[in-house]
């Protein structure tokens, strides 16, 4: 009987464990998870903090009990793996009852990622949060709930300075204008906080097209989010508690700060075991997600994947890739070698009342490095037939390789519900299959007046950029 | 100076005329249209009749004046072309001032389609409508408006038999369960008519998957549409006015009937000129939409196109293909030979509070005829993250070629707004590019909790059908 050991009980780890056990019930599957939560939807945390989701438990797709009892997986929560010995094929885990040494035939490292610690003073002050784990989510929700409760309690005793204000609470700061920053700006604003968002660069959502970034930025302005662009945050100043965000240019008083400046892959355990990292800093693997160490796999937010456009390793730590690669490893370990596919760098976001998605390569420097000659065009088109009573606009950016016409990347934004995100499905296929823009413009996409104009905005964008070649 | 003559002023004709003139301003472009309306969105007629669109004019995307004055196109409405002489390269048109003979260098036949006349007695009775033209739309709107007005006027004088009824109006019949039939059922029900829909076969929307058809059928039932399946309509009985729909099984009293049993290509003019039809009965063309007669093109609802899955000619008279092929012909005629691409048989529909789309080959007999070994699976999945406060379900049917895994077709249905139609974009790309289902299941589709589960329903369907091989 063979043993498959998994380190890390979230998306990649539990997908692999479940699939391996399902496809080969004779396999012993052991999962070590250092925390108490497994298989949770961290992507849902902003909506929990916002108050749209009532319990942390509802973010869990499968409970530890279900893994243990229904899926027959030896899931050991509260166990941190401290060493991997590839010679002896064992892992050492530290749990409530001390250390155990567990032999493996196959091993998956699914150790995830940790919030980046940016070079900012005062990160350890009270009132400074990150959002990486379920307990981070619980802390933030508690902060928001307490503030709301205080609002209610303070109401009758409001001082004269407060009486014309909606709330006596001070403003809050969000450092970082990526997915987490923007989603948390929405979650906090929905709870009546005055939100200041600090972004180091000259635009938010920098993996999206410039046009998409600008559209979302404009919308954040409409929603009264104070976005500070080009803001280099030096310090989160205060005493025990944070009192202000200090940049090179200004000092903005705040009661709380969320720091969301990206994640780094957790690779210590792998490195100690002689597992090689790639140039992105994450664990390098082959197409089957196997590392340089035989029978040791890596997947999820700790590992690289191959970009479908550049063919080069990329680090895109997102949920679907973790699930997909975990599942592929599960099949491989159960006896059917399976490639998990590449990444297109696809991402989607809802920001207040707009939605946006991006896929492929949009950045011209990246495109040139991969040997392309990039050309980018952006169009704005109606989201439904012009005469249809509902509807808005969809803005589509396409980046192509000018000589070949190959679609390298796309970015879309629309009002929420007007389909930017689902329409991006067409572009994911195009970048994955290496479709040229004139081919795409001939696609027989679905049309009916409640859903688009005769030429879907994606087709209009293809026609326009094709015309610029 | 060269002359491009177009017969028919709707989607294909006006797209070709506009593109040709734009790309080669020296070209003389003459369009003959027998009616008064050009470039109108017939797809919008059901929403006009429903009352969601207030004027027929709003369905017109470009007015005759704009074509004439801004686009410099010699548009002659009220002119019916009665003969094409390919030897002399002339067309003869009959207009208000008699016949004119117009020479051409290139000719486009964009004569469209006409409502099928089914073998039913009584089609000429008053109160029997079809929906093919703008004037059909006007007639139906008038009928609906008059009924609503009568409701209001009758209110105080209602007889005792009427006083507990919502309306004194009788029920209405819709013959045909395709797009027009279903959309008109919605339009009529929204105006408080009791609607009986008669479908000859055993399911509505028969080009969609059986599962999609059933889902929409169930929904029509929830909306109190009386759907009569397997109903072979023999007669629309009555005196001057229609009084009942008579099938082989029953007699259903009605005040009005809409007949929507499909369309046939208008090919008389082409046939008379020696232009060959294909096996579908529509005009045959090459990849540039040129017919067997040199310099004579055909596009839109009168012409065939090549199916991207079977590689065989297909007759799919829909708006996007007409626009796309018209535009390609315009480019060709202006000097840049351009293929307009094939058709995937993609279609979308809104039916009350559900939306559905289909693409490719779903029918097993058709698939076998094209040399495939079809396998079909249907899954139902959540449309958004399970914990997200909004959302519904998406049902996805995939038909694949079992040996190769190639995706042949797909059909999707969801609640309106839950993205079945825009998600179908992914499947259009897959059937067009000949993608295998295991490849599709590895697509890096956009994910965020407000838009889907981590595995979009399209990916889940791909995984499931791949697992059945």
Short mmCIF file of C-alpha atoms in Angstrom, two decimals, chain A residues 180-420:
data_model
loop_
_atom_site.label_atom_id
_atom_site.label_comp_id
_atom_site.label_asym_id
_atom_site.label_seq_id
_atom_site.Cartn_x
_atom_site.Cartn_y
_atom_site.Cartn_z
CA UNK A 180 -7.43 42.80 -1.86
CA UNK A 181 -7.05 46.55 -1.53
CA UNK A 182 -9.93 47.33 -3.86
CA UNK A 183 -12.24 44.62 -2.49
CA UNK A 184 -11.52 45.74 1.07
CA UNK A 185 -12.15 49.38 0.15
CA UNK A 186 -15.63 48.26 -0.89
CA UNK A 187 -16.11 46.14 2.24
CA UNK A 188 -15.10 49.01 4.53
CA UNK A 189 -16.99 51.73 2.69
CA UNK A 190 -20.12 49.56 2.85
CA UNK A 191 -19.72 49.76 6.63
CA UNK A 192 -19.66 53.55 6.57
CA UNK A 193 -15.93 54.02 6.97
CA UNK A 194 -14.20 56.88 5.22
CA UNK A 195 -11.61 54.96 3.19
CA UNK A 196 -8.19 56.16 2.04
CA UNK A 197 -6.50 53.84 -0.43
CA UNK A 198 -2.74 54.26 -0.89
CA UNK A 199 -1.13 52.93 -4.04
CA UNK A 200 2.59 53.22 -4.64
CA UNK A 201 2.40 53.21 -8.44
CA UNK A 202 0.52 55.52 -10.75
CA UNK A 203 -2.50 53.26 -11.08
CA UNK A 204 -4.54 50.65 -9.21
CA UNK A 205 -5.04 47.06 -10.44
CA UNK A 206 -1.80 47.29 -12.37
CA UNK A 207 -2.09 43.81 -13.88
CA UNK A 208 -5.16 45.05 -15.80
CA UNK A 209 -4.96 47.35 -18.81
CA UNK A 210 -4.40 51.04 -18.19
CA UNK A 211 -7.88 51.74 -19.50
CA UNK A 212 -9.46 49.24 -17.10
CA UNK A 213 -7.46 50.62 -14.18
CA UNK A 214 -8.62 54.12 -15.01
CA UNK A 215 -12.26 53.04 -15.28
CA UNK A 216 -12.16 51.35 -11.89
CA UNK A 217 -10.30 54.33 -10.42
CA UNK A 218 -12.98 56.70 -11.70
CA UNK A 219 -15.62 54.47 -10.14
CA UNK A 220 -13.84 54.40 -6.77
CA UNK A 221 -13.91 58.19 -6.90
CA UNK A 222 -17.65 58.13 -7.51
CA UNK A 223 -17.95 55.89 -4.46
CA UNK A 224 -16.07 58.47 -2.33
CA UNK A 225 -12.95 56.38 -1.88
CA UNK A 226 -9.97 58.72 -1.49
CA UNK A 227 -7.35 57.10 -3.69
CA UNK A 228 -3.79 58.34 -3.13
CA UNK A 229 -1.77 57.40 -6.21
CA UNK A 230 2.01 57.52 -6.30
CA UNK A 231 1.85 57.26 -2.52
CA UNK A 232 4.98 55.78 -0.99
CA UNK A 233 3.92 54.77 2.51
CA UNK A 234 6.82 55.20 4.96
CA UNK A 235 5.19 54.66 8.29
CA UNK A 236 2.01 53.66 10.04
CA UNK A 237 2.47 56.17 12.84
CA UNK A 238 0.97 56.23 16.31
CA UNK A 239 1.47 54.96 19.85
CA UNK A 240 0.30 51.45 20.70
CA UNK A 241 -2.42 51.95 18.14
CA UNK A 242 -2.01 53.22 14.62
CA UNK A 243 -3.01 56.86 14.23
CA UNK A 244 -1.90 57.91 10.78
CA UNK A 245 -0.61 56.73 7.43
CA UNK A 246 2.55 58.69 6.63
CA UNK A 247 3.76 58.86 3.04
CA UNK A 248 6.64 60.84 1.58
CA UNK A 249 4.07 63.55 0.80
CA UNK A 250 1.42 63.60 3.49
CA UNK A 251 0.13 62.39 6.80
CA UNK A 252 -3.41 61.01 6.78
CA UNK A 253 -5.03 60.35 10.19
CA UNK A 254 -6.64 56.89 10.41
CA UNK A 255 -8.06 54.59 13.06
CA UNK A 256 -7.15 51.40 11.26
CA UNK A 257 -5.01 50.20 8.36
CA UNK A 258 -5.31 47.16 6.12
CA UNK A 259 -2.05 46.26 4.39
CA UNK A 260 -2.61 44.33 1.16
CA UNK A 261 0.58 44.57 -0.85
CA UNK A 262 0.69 41.11 -2.36
CA UNK A 263 1.92 37.71 -1.30
CA UNK A 264 5.16 35.74 -1.42
CA UNK A 265 5.31 31.96 -1.86
CA UNK A 266 6.11 29.97 1.30
CA UNK A 267 9.15 27.98 0.21
CA UNK A 268 11.31 27.47 3.32
CA UNK A 269 10.34 23.85 3.81
CA UNK A 270 10.94 23.08 0.14
CA UNK A 271 14.29 24.85 0.02
CA UNK A 272 15.50 23.04 3.13
CA UNK A 273 14.66 19.76 1.40
CA UNK A 274 16.67 20.63 -1.70
CA UNK A 275 13.65 21.51 -3.83
CA UNK A 276 14.64 24.11 -6.40
CA UNK A 277 12.90 27.42 -6.84
CA UNK A 278 12.35 29.02 -10.23
CA UNK A 279 13.30 32.50 -11.31
CA UNK A 280 10.01 33.86 -9.97
CA UNK A 281 11.02 32.79 -6.46
CA UNK A 282 8.30 30.15 -6.27
CA UNK A 283 8.85 26.38 -6.49
CA UNK A 284 9.75 25.20 -9.99
CA UNK A 285 7.93 22.18 -11.40
CA UNK A 286 7.51 20.29 -14.66
CA UNK A 287 4.23 20.00 -16.53
CA UNK A 288 3.06 17.37 -14.01
CA UNK A 289 3.88 19.74 -11.14
CA UNK A 290 6.75 17.49 -10.04
CA UNK A 291 9.77 19.29 -8.59
CA UNK A 292 13.42 18.50 -9.20
CA UNK A 293 13.17 16.04 -6.30
CA UNK A 294 11.56 12.79 -7.50
CA UNK A 295 8.08 12.07 -6.14
CA UNK A 296 7.86 15.54 -4.62
CA UNK A 297 5.17 17.73 -6.18
CA UNK A 298 4.31 21.36 -5.59
CA UNK A 299 1.13 23.27 -6.38
CA UNK A 300 -0.93 26.26 -5.39
CA UNK A 301 0.33 29.59 -4.11
CA UNK A 302 3.83 28.23 -3.36
CA UNK A 303 4.56 27.10 -6.93
CA UNK A 304 5.21 28.41 -10.41
CA UNK A 305 3.26 27.48 -13.50
CA UNK A 306 3.89 27.89 -17.21
CA UNK A 307 2.28 30.90 -18.84
CA UNK A 308 0.23 29.89 -21.87
CA UNK A 309 1.29 32.96 -23.85
CA UNK A 310 4.99 33.30 -23.07
CA UNK A 311 5.71 29.64 -22.42
CA UNK A 312 7.82 30.85 -19.49
CA UNK A 313 7.39 30.16 -15.78
CA UNK A 314 5.04 32.58 -14.06
CA UNK A 315 3.91 33.11 -10.49
CA UNK A 316 0.17 33.73 -10.41
CA UNK A 317 -1.12 32.62 -7.00
CA UNK A 318 -4.86 32.26 -7.56
CA UNK A 319 -7.52 29.80 -6.50
CA UNK A 320 -8.41 28.04 -9.74
CA UNK A 321 -4.82 27.13 -10.58
CA UNK A 322 -4.36 25.71 -7.10
CA UNK A 323 -7.48 23.58 -7.47
CA UNK A 324 -6.65 22.48 -10.99
CA UNK A 325 -3.04 21.59 -10.31
CA UNK A 326 -3.96 19.88 -7.07
CA UNK A 327 -6.51 17.77 -8.89
CA UNK A 328 -4.02 16.88 -11.65
CA UNK A 329 -1.46 15.76 -9.05
CA UNK A 330 -4.13 13.66 -7.40
CA UNK A 331 -4.78 11.88 -10.69
CA UNK A 332 -1.06 11.44 -11.32
CA UNK A 333 -0.42 10.02 -7.87
CA UNK A 334 -3.38 7.67 -8.31
CA UNK A 335 -1.75 6.27 -11.41
CA UNK A 336 -2.81 8.39 -14.38
CA UNK A 337 -0.11 10.95 -15.19
CA UNK A 338 -1.99 14.21 -15.77
CA UNK A 339 -0.82 17.67 -16.76
CA UNK A 340 -2.62 20.45 -14.96
CA UNK A 341 -2.27 22.99 -17.76
CA UNK A 342 -0.74 26.43 -17.75
CA UNK A 343 -1.87 29.77 -16.44
CA UNK A 344 -3.09 32.73 -18.43
CA UNK A 345 -2.87 35.12 -15.52
CA UNK A 346 -6.63 35.47 -15.61
CA UNK A 347 -8.24 37.41 -12.80
CA UNK A 348 -11.61 38.95 -12.04
CA UNK A 349 -12.79 41.53 -9.57
CA UNK A 350 -15.97 43.22 -8.47
CA UNK A 351 -15.43 46.77 -7.21
CA UNK A 352 -18.63 48.35 -5.90
CA UNK A 353 -20.85 48.57 -8.98
CA UNK A 354 -18.31 47.64 -11.65
CA UNK A 355 -16.76 44.32 -12.66
CA UNK A 356 -13.47 43.70 -14.45
CA UNK A 357 -11.40 40.82 -15.74
CA UNK A 358 -8.01 40.41 -17.37
CA UNK A 359 -6.12 37.59 -19.03
CA UNK A 360 -2.83 36.95 -20.83
CA UNK A 361 -0.05 39.45 -21.38
CA UNK A 362 -0.98 43.13 -21.46
CA UNK A 363 2.28 44.72 -20.39
CA UNK A 364 4.32 45.73 -23.44
CA UNK A 365 7.71 45.17 -21.80
CA UNK A 366 6.68 41.62 -20.86
CA UNK A 367 5.36 41.02 -24.35
CA UNK A 368 8.59 42.24 -25.96
CA UNK A 369 10.64 40.10 -23.63
CA UNK A 370 8.68 37.09 -24.87
CA UNK A 371 9.52 38.01 -28.47
CA UNK A 372 6.29 39.76 -29.47
CA UNK A 373 5.67 43.19 -30.96
CA UNK A 374 2.73 44.37 -28.89
CA UNK A 375 -0.07 46.62 -30.08
CA UNK A 376 -2.89 47.64 -27.73
CA UNK A 377 -6.27 49.15 -28.46
CA UNK A 378 -9.22 49.90 -26.20
CA UNK A 379 -12.82 50.26 -27.29
CA UNK A 380 -16.01 51.07 -25.42
CA UNK A 381 -19.25 49.55 -26.66
CA UNK A 382 -22.79 49.04 -25.48
CA UNK A 383 -23.33 45.96 -23.35
CA UNK A 384 -26.78 45.23 -24.86
CA UNK A 385 -28.67 46.26 -27.98
CA UNK A 386 -28.90 50.04 -28.07
CA UNK A 387 -32.69 49.92 -28.07
CA UNK A 388 -32.92 47.43 -25.20
CA UNK A 389 -34.30 49.06 -22.04
CA UNK A 390 -31.47 47.92 -19.76
CA UNK A 391 -27.74 47.99 -20.28
CA UNK A 392 -24.53 49.90 -19.94
CA UNK A 393 -21.12 49.77 -21.55
CA UNK A 394 -18.27 47.31 -21.79
CA UNK A 395 -14.76 48.60 -22.27
CA UNK A 396 -12.43 46.06 -23.89
CA UNK A 397 -8.66 46.32 -24.21
CA UNK A 398 -6.87 43.89 -26.50
CA UNK A 399 -3.12 43.49 -26.80
CA UNK A 400 -1.94 41.64 -29.88
CA UNK A 401 1.33 40.74 -31.56
CA UNK A 402 1.23 43.10 -34.50
CA UNK A 403 2.99 40.99 -37.14
CA UNK A 404 1.05 37.78 -36.52
CA UNK A 405 -2.14 39.26 -35.10
CA UNK A 406 -1.97 36.77 -32.23
CA UNK A 407 -4.00 37.85 -29.22
CA UNK A 408 -1.67 38.19 -26.26
CA UNK A 409 -4.02 39.55 -23.64
CA UNK A 410 -7.27 41.25 -22.85
CA UNK A 411 -8.83 43.38 -20.14
CA UNK A 412 -12.51 44.22 -19.74
CA UNK A 413 -14.61 46.37 -17.46
CA UNK A 414 -18.35 47.03 -17.28
CA UNK A 415 -21.05 47.94 -14.83
CA UNK A 416 -21.66 45.04 -12.43
CA UNK A 417 -23.98 42.60 -14.18
CA UNK A 418 -23.15 43.80 -17.70
CA UNK A 419 -20.87 40.87 -18.35
CA UNK A 420 -17.22 42.00 -18.49
#
